[in-house]
Coordinates of C-alpha atoms and ligand atoms in Angstrom, one line a residue:
M1 CA 0.0 -0.1 0.0
N2 CA 1.3 3.5 -0.9
D3 CA 2.4 6.2 1.6
S4 CA 1.1 9.2 -0.3
Y5 CA 2.4 11.6 2.3
L6 CA 6.1 10.2 2.1
D7 CA 5.9 10.4 -1.8
F8 CA 4.6 14.0 -1.6
V9 CA 7.1 15.5 0.7
N10 CA 9.8 13.9 -1.3
S11 CA 8.7 15.6 -4.6
P12 CA 10.0 18.9 -5.5
F13 CA 6.9 20.9 -4.7
G14 CA 6.2 18.8 -1.5
N15 CA 9.7 19.3 -0.4
W16 CA 9.4 23.1 -0.8
L17 CA 6.0 23.2 0.9
A18 CA 7.2 21.0 4.0
K19 CA 10.3 23.3 4.4
S20 CA 8.1 26.5 4.1
V21 CA 5.5 25.4 6.6
G22 CA 7.6 23.2 8.8
L23 CA 6.0 19.8 8.0
P24 CA 7.8 16.7 9.1
K25 CA 9.8 15.2 6.2
P26 CA 10.4 11.5 6.5
L27 CA 13.2 10.4 4.1
V28 CA 12.7 7.6 1.7
L29 CA 14.8 4.8 3.2
E30 CA 17.8 3.3 1.3
R31 CA 16.9 -0.4 0.8
Y32 CA 19.3 -3.1 -0.1
Q33 CA 19.8 -3.9 -3.7
A34 CA 21.5 -7.0 -4.9
G35 CA 25.3 -6.5 -5.5
Q36 CA 25.7 -3.4 -3.3
P37 CA 28.5 -3.0 -0.9
V38 CA 27.6 -3.5 2.8
V39 CA 28.5 0.2 3.6
R40 CA 28.6 3.1 0.9
G41 CA 30.9 5.4 2.7
S42 CA 33.5 5.5 5.6
V43 CA 33.1 4.1 9.1
L44 CA 34.2 6.1 12.0
V45 CA 35.5 4.1 14.7
G46 CA 35.6 5.0 18.5
G47 CA 36.0 3.2 21.7
G48 CA 36.0 3.7 25.6
G49 CA 38.0 2.2 28.4
A50 CA 40.2 -0.5 27.0
P51 CA 38.2 -1.7 24.0
Q52 CA 38.1 -5.5 23.6
L53 CA 36.6 -6.0 20.2
L54 CA 38.9 -4.0 17.9
E55 CA 40.6 -7.0 16.3
A56 CA 37.2 -8.6 15.7
L57 CA 35.9 -5.4 14.2
A58 CA 38.9 -5.0 11.9
R59 CA 38.4 -8.5 10.6
V60 CA 34.9 -7.6 9.7
F61 CA 35.6 -4.4 8.1
K62 CA 38.3 -6.1 6.0
N63 CA 35.8 -8.7 4.8
I64 CA 33.2 -6.2 3.7
G65 CA 35.8 -3.9 2.1
A66 CA 35.0 -0.9 4.5
Q67 CA 37.3 2.2 4.7
T68 CA 37.6 3.1 8.3
L69 CA 38.6 6.3 10.1
A70 CA 39.8 6.7 13.7
H71 CA 38.3 9.1 16.2
P72 CA 41.2 11.1 17.8
Q73 CA 40.6 9.3 21.1
L74 CA 41.0 5.8 19.7
R75 CA 44.8 5.7 19.1
P76 CA 44.9 1.9 19.2
W77 CA 42.8 1.5 16.1
L78 CA 45.4 2.7 13.6
P79 CA 48.0 -0.1 14.2
I80 CA 45.3 -2.8 14.4
A81 CA 43.7 -1.6 11.2
N82 CA 47.1 -1.4 9.5
Q83 CA 47.9 -4.9 10.6
A84 CA 44.5 -6.1 9.2
G85 CA 45.4 -4.5 5.8
L86 CA 42.6 -1.9 6.2
L87 CA 42.3 1.4 4.5
T88 CA 42.3 3.8 7.3
G89 CA 43.3 7.1 8.7
G90 CA 42.5 9.7 11.3
W91 CA 39.3 11.7 11.6
G92 CA 39.1 15.4 12.5
A93 CA 41.9 17.6 13.7
D94 CA 42.2 20.2 16.5
G95 CA 38.8 19.7 17.8
A96 CA 37.2 20.2 14.3
P97 CA 35.0 17.4 12.8
G98 CA 36.5 15.4 9.8
E99 CA 34.8 14.3 6.6
K100 CA 31.2 13.0 6.4
V101 CA 30.9 9.3 7.2
K102 CA 28.2 6.6 6.7
A103 CA 28.5 4.9 9.9
L104 CA 29.7 5.3 13.5
V105 CA 31.0 2.2 15.4
F106 CA 31.8 2.5 19.1
D107 CA 33.5 -0.2 21.0
A108 CA 32.3 0.1 24.6
S109 CA 33.3 -3.4 25.6
G110 CA 36.1 -2.2 27.7
M111 CA 34.2 0.4 29.7
D112 CA 34.3 -0.9 33.4
D113 CA 32.8 2.0 35.2
S114 CA 30.4 5.0 34.6
T115 CA 33.2 7.5 35.2
Q116 CA 34.5 6.5 31.7
S117 CA 31.5 7.7 30.0
D118 CA 33.1 10.9 28.7
A119 CA 34.6 8.9 25.8
L120 CA 31.0 8.2 24.7
Y121 CA 30.2 11.9 25.0
A122 CA 33.2 13.0 23.1
F123 CA 32.7 10.5 20.2
F124 CA 29.0 11.1 19.6
H125 CA 29.2 14.8 20.3
D126 CA 32.0 15.3 17.8
S127 CA 30.4 13.1 15.0
A128 CA 26.6 13.3 15.3
R129 CA 26.5 16.0 12.6
S130 CA 28.9 14.3 10.3
L131 CA 26.6 11.3 9.6
L132 CA 25.1 11.0 6.1
P133 CA 21.5 10.4 5.7
C134 CA 20.4 6.7 6.2
G135 CA 23.6 6.4 8.2
R136 CA 24.2 3.7 10.8
V137 CA 25.3 3.7 14.4
L138 CA 26.4 0.6 16.2
I139 CA 27.5 0.5 19.9
L140 CA 29.1 -2.8 20.9
G141 CA 29.3 -3.8 24.6
R142 CA 29.3 -6.8 26.9
P143 CA 26.0 -8.3 28.2
P144 CA 25.5 -6.9 31.7
E145 CA 24.2 -10.1 33.1
G146 CA 27.7 -11.7 32.2
C147 CA 29.8 -8.8 33.7
S148 CA 32.2 -9.6 36.5
S149 CA 31.4 -6.6 38.7
P150 CA 28.4 -4.4 39.4
R151 CA 30.2 -1.3 38.2
K152 CA 30.9 -2.8 34.8
A153 CA 27.3 -4.2 34.6
T154 CA 25.9 -0.9 35.4
V155 CA 27.8 1.1 32.7
Q156 CA 27.0 -1.6 30.0
R157 CA 23.4 -1.5 31.0
A158 CA 23.6 2.3 30.6
L159 CA 24.5 2.0 27.0
E160 CA 20.8 1.0 26.3
G161 CA 19.6 4.6 27.4
L162 CA 22.1 6.2 25.2
S163 CA 21.5 4.2 22.1
R164 CA 17.7 4.4 22.3
S165 CA 17.9 8.1 22.8
L166 CA 20.4 8.6 19.9
A167 CA 18.0 6.6 17.7
K168 CA 15.3 9.2 18.5
E169 CA 17.6 12.2 18.1
L170 CA 19.6 11.7 15.0
K171 CA 16.7 11.9 12.5
R172 CA 17.5 11.7 8.6
A173 CA 16.6 8.0 8.6
I174 CA 19.8 7.3 10.6
T175 CA 19.5 3.9 12.7
V176 CA 21.2 3.1 16.0
Q177 CA 21.5 -0.2 17.7
L178 CA 23.3 -1.6 20.7
I179 CA 25.0 -5.1 20.3
Y180 CA 26.0 -7.0 23.3
V181 CA 28.9 -9.4 22.5
A182 CA 29.4 -12.3 25.1
Q183 CA 33.0 -13.0 26.1
G184 CA 34.2 -15.7 23.8
A185 CA 31.6 -14.8 21.0
E186 CA 33.8 -12.2 19.4
D187 CA 34.1 -14.4 16.1
Q188 CA 30.3 -14.5 15.9
I189 CA 29.7 -10.8 15.0
E190 CA 30.0 -10.7 11.2
S191 CA 26.5 -11.5 10.1
S192 CA 25.1 -8.9 12.6
L193 CA 27.4 -6.2 11.5
R194 CA 26.7 -7.0 7.9
F195 CA 23.0 -6.7 8.5
F196 CA 23.0 -3.5 10.8
L197 CA 25.6 -1.6 8.7
S198 CA 23.8 -2.2 5.5
P199 CA 20.5 -0.9 4.1
R200 CA 19.1 -4.4 4.8
S201 CA 18.2 -3.1 8.4
A202 CA 16.5 0.2 7.0
Y203 CA 13.5 -0.1 9.3
V204 CA 15.3 -1.5 12.4
T205 CA 16.3 1.0 15.0
G206 CA 16.7 1.5 18.7
Q207 CA 17.2 -2.3 19.2
V208 CA 19.4 -4.2 21.6
V209 CA 20.9 -7.5 20.3
R210 CA 22.7 -10.2 22.2
I211 CA 25.4 -12.3 20.5
G212 CA 26.4 -15.4 22.5
L213 CA 28.4 -18.6 22.1
P214 CA 27.2 -20.3 19.0
A215 CA 24.1 -22.6 19.3
G216 CA 25.4 -24.9 16.7
P217 CA 28.1 -25.0 14.0
Q218 CA 28.7 -21.5 12.4
H219 CA 29.2 -21.6 8.5
I220 CA 30.5 -18.6 6.8
P221 CA 28.9 -18.4 3.4
A222 CA 31.2 -18.2 0.4
D223 CA 28.9 -15.6 -1.1
W224 CA 27.0 -13.5 1.4
D225 CA 24.3 -12.6 -1.1
R226 CA 23.6 -16.3 -1.5
S227 CA 23.8 -17.1 2.2
L228 CA 21.2 -19.8 2.1
A229 CA 22.4 -21.6 -1.1
G230 CA 21.5 -25.3 -0.7
K231 CA 19.3 -24.8 2.4
K232 CA 15.7 -26.0 2.7
V233 CA 13.4 -23.5 4.1
L234 CA 9.6 -23.7 5.2
V235 CA 7.7 -20.5 5.4
T236 CA 4.1 -20.5 6.8
G237 CA 1.5 -18.0 5.6
A238 CA 3.5 -17.5 2.5
S239 CA 0.9 -16.8 -0.1
R240 CA 0.9 -12.9 0.5
G241 CA 2.1 -10.0 2.8
I242 CA 5.0 -10.5 4.9
G243 CA 5.2 -14.3 4.3
A244 CA 5.4 -13.7 0.6
A245 CA 8.2 -11.2 1.0
I246 CA 10.1 -13.7 3.3
A247 CA 9.8 -16.5 0.6
Q248 CA 11.1 -14.1 -2.0
A249 CA 14.0 -12.9 0.1
M250 CA 14.9 -16.6 1.1
A251 CA 14.8 -17.7 -2.6
Q252 CA 16.9 -14.8 -3.7
A253 CA 19.5 -15.9 -1.0
G254 CA 19.5 -19.4 -2.7
A255 CA 17.2 -21.4 -0.6
T256 CA 14.8 -24.1 -1.7
L257 CA 11.3 -23.0 -0.5
T258 CA 8.4 -24.9 0.8
C259 CA 5.6 -22.3 1.0
L260 CA 2.7 -23.2 3.3
D261 CA -0.8 -21.6 3.6
V262 CA -4.4 -22.5 4.1
A263 CA -6.6 -24.1 1.3
Q264 CA -8.6 -20.7 0.8
S265 CA -5.2 -19.1 -0.2
Q266 CA -4.6 -21.7 -2.7
P267 CA -4.2 -19.5 -6.0
G268 CA -1.9 -17.0 -4.2
L269 CA 0.1 -19.9 -2.6
D270 CA 0.6 -21.8 -5.9
R271 CA 1.7 -18.5 -7.7
M272 CA 4.1 -17.7 -4.9
A273 CA 5.6 -21.3 -4.9
A274 CA 6.0 -21.1 -8.6
S275 CA 7.6 -17.7 -8.6
V276 CA 10.3 -18.8 -6.2
G277 CA 10.8 -22.2 -7.8
G278 CA 9.6 -24.0 -4.7
S279 CA 6.7 -26.3 -3.6
A280 CA 3.6 -25.6 -2.0
I281 CA 1.7 -27.2 1.0
E282 CA -1.9 -26.5 1.7
L283 CA -2.3 -26.9 5.4
D284 CA -4.2 -25.3 8.4
I285 CA -1.3 -24.9 11.0
G286 CA -4.0 -24.8 13.7
A287 CA -5.4 -28.3 12.7
E288 CA -4.7 -31.0 15.3
D289 CA -2.9 -33.2 12.7
A290 CA -0.7 -30.3 11.3
P291 CA 2.4 -31.3 13.4
Q292 CA 2.5 -34.8 11.9
K293 CA 1.9 -33.4 8.4
L294 CA 4.8 -31.0 8.9
V295 CA 7.1 -33.6 10.2
A296 CA 6.2 -35.9 7.2
A297 CA 6.9 -33.0 4.7
G298 CA 10.2 -32.1 6.5
L299 CA 11.3 -35.7 6.6
A300 CA 10.6 -36.1 2.8
Q301 CA 12.8 -33.1 2.2
G302 CA 15.6 -34.6 4.3
G303 CA 15.0 -32.2 7.1
W304 CA 14.6 -28.4 7.0
D305 CA 17.4 -26.0 7.7
V306 CA 15.1 -23.0 8.4
V307 CA 11.5 -22.9 9.5
V308 CA 9.8 -19.5 9.6
H309 CA 6.6 -19.3 11.7
N310 CA 4.9 -16.3 10.0
A311 CA 1.3 -17.4 9.7
G312 CA -1.0 -15.3 11.9
I313 CA -4.4 -14.0 12.2
T314 CA -6.2 -11.2 14.0
R315 CA -9.9 -11.3 15.3
D316 CA -10.1 -7.9 17.1
K317 CA -12.8 -7.1 19.7
T318 CA -12.6 -5.9 23.2
L319 CA -12.4 -8.8 25.6
A320 CA -15.9 -8.1 27.0
N321 CA -17.4 -8.3 23.5
M322 CA -15.2 -11.1 22.2
A323 CA -17.0 -14.5 21.5
P324 CA -15.0 -17.5 22.7
H325 CA -14.2 -18.9 19.3
L326 CA -12.4 -15.7 18.5
W327 CA -10.1 -15.9 21.5
Q328 CA -9.4 -19.6 20.8
A329 CA -8.8 -19.3 17.1
V330 CA -6.1 -16.5 17.5
V331 CA -4.4 -18.2 20.4
N332 CA -4.4 -21.6 18.6
V333 CA -2.9 -20.4 15.2
N334 CA -0.6 -17.7 16.5
L335 CA 0.8 -19.6 19.4
S336 CA -0.2 -23.1 20.4
A337 CA 0.1 -24.5 16.9
Q338 CA 3.7 -23.1 16.8
E339 CA 4.5 -24.7 20.1
R340 CA 3.1 -28.1 18.9
S341 CA 5.0 -28.0 15.6
I342 CA 8.2 -26.9 17.0
D343 CA 8.1 -29.8 19.5
A344 CA 7.1 -32.3 16.9
L345 CA 9.9 -31.0 14.3
V346 CA 12.6 -31.2 16.9
E347 CA 11.6 -34.5 18.4
S348 CA 11.3 -36.2 15.0
G349 CA 14.5 -34.9 13.5
A350 CA 12.8 -33.2 10.7
L351 CA 15.2 -30.3 11.5
Q352 CA 18.8 -30.4 10.3
A353 CA 21.5 -30.0 12.6
G354 CA 22.2 -26.2 13.1
A355 CA 18.6 -25.5 12.0
R356 CA 17.3 -22.0 12.6
I357 CA 13.7 -21.3 13.7
V358 CA 12.4 -17.8 13.3
C359 CA 9.0 -16.7 14.7
V360 CA 7.0 -13.6 14.0
S361 CA 5.7 -11.7 17.0
S362 CA 4.3 -8.2 17.1
I363 CA 4.6 -4.8 19.0
S364 CA 1.1 -5.6 20.1
G365 CA 2.7 -8.4 22.1
I366 CA 5.0 -6.0 23.7
A367 CA 2.7 -2.9 24.4
G368 CA -0.7 -4.5 24.3
N369 CA -3.4 -3.0 22.1
M370 CA -7.0 -2.0 22.5
G371 CA -9.4 -4.7 21.1
Q372 CA -6.4 -7.1 20.6
T373 CA -6.3 -9.0 24.0
N374 CA -6.3 -12.4 22.1
Y375 CA -3.7 -11.2 19.6
A376 CA -1.4 -9.6 22.2
F377 CA -1.6 -12.6 24.4
S378 CA -0.5 -14.9 21.5
K379 CA 2.2 -12.6 20.3
A380 CA 3.6 -12.0 23.8
G381 CA 3.5 -15.7 24.2
V382 CA 5.6 -16.2 21.1
I383 CA 8.3 -14.0 22.8
G384 CA 8.0 -16.2 25.9
M385 CA 8.3 -19.3 23.7
V386 CA 11.3 -18.1 22.0
Q387 CA 13.2 -17.0 25.2
S388 CA 12.3 -20.1 27.1
M389 CA 13.1 -22.5 24.3
A390 CA 16.4 -20.9 23.2
P391 CA 18.7 -22.7 25.8
L392 CA 17.0 -25.9 25.4
L393 CA 17.3 -25.9 21.5
A394 CA 20.9 -24.7 21.8
A395 CA 21.7 -28.0 23.5
R396 CA 20.6 -29.6 20.1
G397 CA 22.5 -27.0 18.0
I398 CA 19.2 -25.2 17.0
S399 CA 18.6 -21.5 17.4
I400 CA 15.3 -19.7 17.7
N401 CA 14.7 -16.1 17.5
A402 CA 11.8 -13.7 16.6
V403 CA 11.1 -10.6 15.0
A404 CA 8.3 -8.1 16.3
P405 CA 7.0 -6.0 13.3
G406 CA 5.5 -2.7 14.0
F407 CA 3.4 -0.8 11.3
I408 CA 4.1 -2.7 8.0
E409 CA 2.4 -1.8 4.9
T410 CA 0.3 -4.9 4.0
Q411 CA -3.3 -5.9 3.5
M412 CA -3.6 -6.3 7.2
T413 CA -2.8 -2.7 7.8
A414 CA -4.5 -1.3 4.8
A415 CA -7.8 -2.4 6.4
V416 CA -7.1 -0.2 9.5
P417 CA -9.2 3.0 9.6
F418 CA -7.5 6.1 8.1
A419 CA -6.7 8.1 11.2
L420 CA -5.4 5.1 13.1
R421 CA -3.4 4.0 10.0
E422 CA -1.7 7.5 9.8
A423 CA -0.9 7.5 13.6
G424 CA 0.7 4.0 13.3
R425 CA 2.8 5.1 10.3
R426 CA 4.1 8.2 11.7
M427 CA 4.5 7.5 15.5
N428 CA 8.1 6.0 15.1
S429 CA 11.6 7.5 14.7
L430 CA 11.5 7.1 11.0
S431 CA 8.0 8.8 10.5
Q432 CA 6.8 6.0 8.1
G433 CA 5.5 2.4 7.9
G434 CA 7.9 -0.4 7.0
L435 CA 7.7 -2.8 4.1
P436 CA 7.3 -6.5 4.1
Q437 CA 10.9 -6.6 2.7
D438 CA 12.1 -5.0 5.9
V439 CA 10.8 -7.9 8.1
A440 CA 12.1 -10.3 5.5
E441 CA 15.5 -9.0 5.7
A442 CA 15.5 -9.3 9.5
I443 CA 14.4 -13.0 9.2
L444 CA 17.1 -13.7 6.5
W445 CA 19.7 -12.3 9.0
F446 CA 18.6 -14.6 11.8
A447 CA 18.3 -17.6 9.3
S448 CA 21.8 -17.1 8.0
P449 CA 24.2 -20.1 8.7
A450 CA 26.7 -17.4 10.1
S451 CA 24.1 -16.3 12.6
A452 CA 24.8 -19.2 15.1
G453 CA 25.6 -16.7 17.9
L454 CA 22.0 -15.3 17.8
N455 CA 19.6 -17.3 20.0
G456 CA 16.6 -16.1 22.0
N457 CA 16.7 -12.6 20.5
V458 CA 13.6 -10.7 19.8
V459 CA 14.2 -7.8 17.5
R460 CA 11.4 -5.2 16.6
V461 CA 11.2 -4.2 13.0
C462 CA 9.3 -1.0 13.8
G463 CA 11.3 2.0 13.1
Q464 CA 11.5 2.4 16.9
S465 CA 7.7 2.8 17.2
L466 CA 6.7 4.9 20.2
I467 CA 4.2 2.1 21.1
G468 CA 5.7 -0.1 23.7
A469 CA 9.1 1.8 23.3
Ligands
LIG501 P1 -1.6 -11.4 6.2 O1 -3.0 -11.7 6.8 O2 -1.6 -10.6 5.0 O3 -0.9 -12.9 5.9 C1 -0.9 -14.0 6.8 C2 -0.9 -15.2 6.1 O4 -1.1 -16.3 7.0 C3 -2.1 -15.4 5.1 O5 -1.5 -15.8 3.9 C4 -2.9 -16.4 5.8 O6 -3.7 -17.2 4.8 C5 -2.0 -17.3 6.4 N1 -2.5 -18.0 7.5 C6 -3.5 -17.7 8.4 N2 -3.9 -18.6 9.3 C7 -3.2 -19.6 8.9 C8 -3.2 -20.9 9.2 N3 -4.1 -21.5 10.2 N4 -2.4 -21.9 8.6 C9 -1.7 -21.6 7.6 N5 -1.7 -20.3 7.1 C10 -2.5 -19.4 7.7 O7 -0.7 -10.9 7.4 P2 0.7 -10.1 7.3 O8 0.5 -8.7 7.5 O9 1.5 -10.6 6.2 O10 1.3 -10.7 8.6 C11 2.4 -11.8 8.7 C12 2.7 -12.0 10.1 O11 3.2 -10.7 10.7 C13 1.5 -12.4 11.0 O12 1.9 -13.3 12.1 C14 1.1 -11.1 11.7 O13 0.6 -11.2 13.0 C15 2.5 -10.4 11.9 N6 2.5 -8.9 12.0 C16 2.1 -8.2 10.9 C17 2.1 -6.8 11.1 C18 1.6 -5.8 10.1 O14 1.8 -4.7 10.2 N7 1.2 -6.3 8.9 C19 2.5 -6.2 12.3 C20 3.0 -7.1 13.3 C21 3.0 -8.4 13.2

């Protein structure tokens, strides 16, 4: 569905009018196109305390061909970058800012105490105005729950307030994330840096991600644009909307698709399966025998590498007005069916070693929503399921993560009344709705064989929606 306000303010006349009368002017987000470099522009690197991730960062920057610049406070960067064979240099001189950059990366992993926070202030104060539109900011730290002292845990936790506030302040479609890297997981950061530095993460901002020890084997793809080459992927609810975008993104990344949807969606389902060169399964995932059917289909394929639980429904009514079947249908399809099928797939061996499960939650499940007690219960349950199953599945080398979309332009949101739709679209740091492709990109990142260090994460794809922020 079209966002006509976004189109208007980005036309020559609309731009002039928006400037003259002070209307908000959301930027058209840069989105990934095949063959693009990860970062189009330089990356300014900074750090506080005694940074612990510089070598790991240098390896990734080398792999993605990024040109880096060192903030004057980060003296150790130049020798490390030189040793890694990176193009690098200093940034700014005599208190004056240097050239414009596309990304800021700050290594806060070595900060042990809040008294060291001046380094954060200096880096972001000096560079905030030097970021190009659609720029990227990454702050890397250590997970507070794994820190050896309360002082260290405190300053690491404080990073969350900084990153979420910067995401609201920087505007111009710049995104900001905080990535906690566990001790020993330094070699697991590449897939996340590639995602968050690139236009693939256009609609993700203000998020906190935890990278831990790998849940299973990590495979670095020979070609990152074809990260799922040879992988077998099941996507539920794939005939339209977000599910169709997920299937397309997975196919583009080289996967062999099984697209699943209900019988009523058959024409769309067949079209989608044909367009991605995959196969179609007509199945109601809420049916009692669905888990056995999924297991049989998975075993017939030799086991799935990736399962994306995207199918979902809404049946909105206030709880007092809600008939019991509306409650039951939503909880069954959105939550209980997923629990049953995950159990069955895991127990039967219909998932490959190192498989990835990705679930679709919603910001309704985080914030709650009027008229959506059933939906919010089910989507909050998805978060509970992902977080509680992650350690159990890790023991089998399987990872499970979730995305929680905000306002995404689909048939579901096109049906929302105009005023509510406009509020949903604009009430976020990017002042616009996301596209199904934005959710698909986040799922592709979780699904990558290089993402073994991601397990139990819930990442919102919502432009930092103020709802549930
Ligand atoms: P959609 O209604 O366009 O697509 C959902 C698909 O799931 C449909 O093809 C439908 O036929 C299928 N489906 C429904 N019940 C099924 C069942 N029992 N068995 C098999 N397939 C079934 O919705 P969408 O906007 O593409 O949403 C996809 C997912 O994203 C859902 O889980 C939804 O809750 C979630 N989500 C969407 C938004 C948004 O803004 N669109 C926001 C947050 C979360």
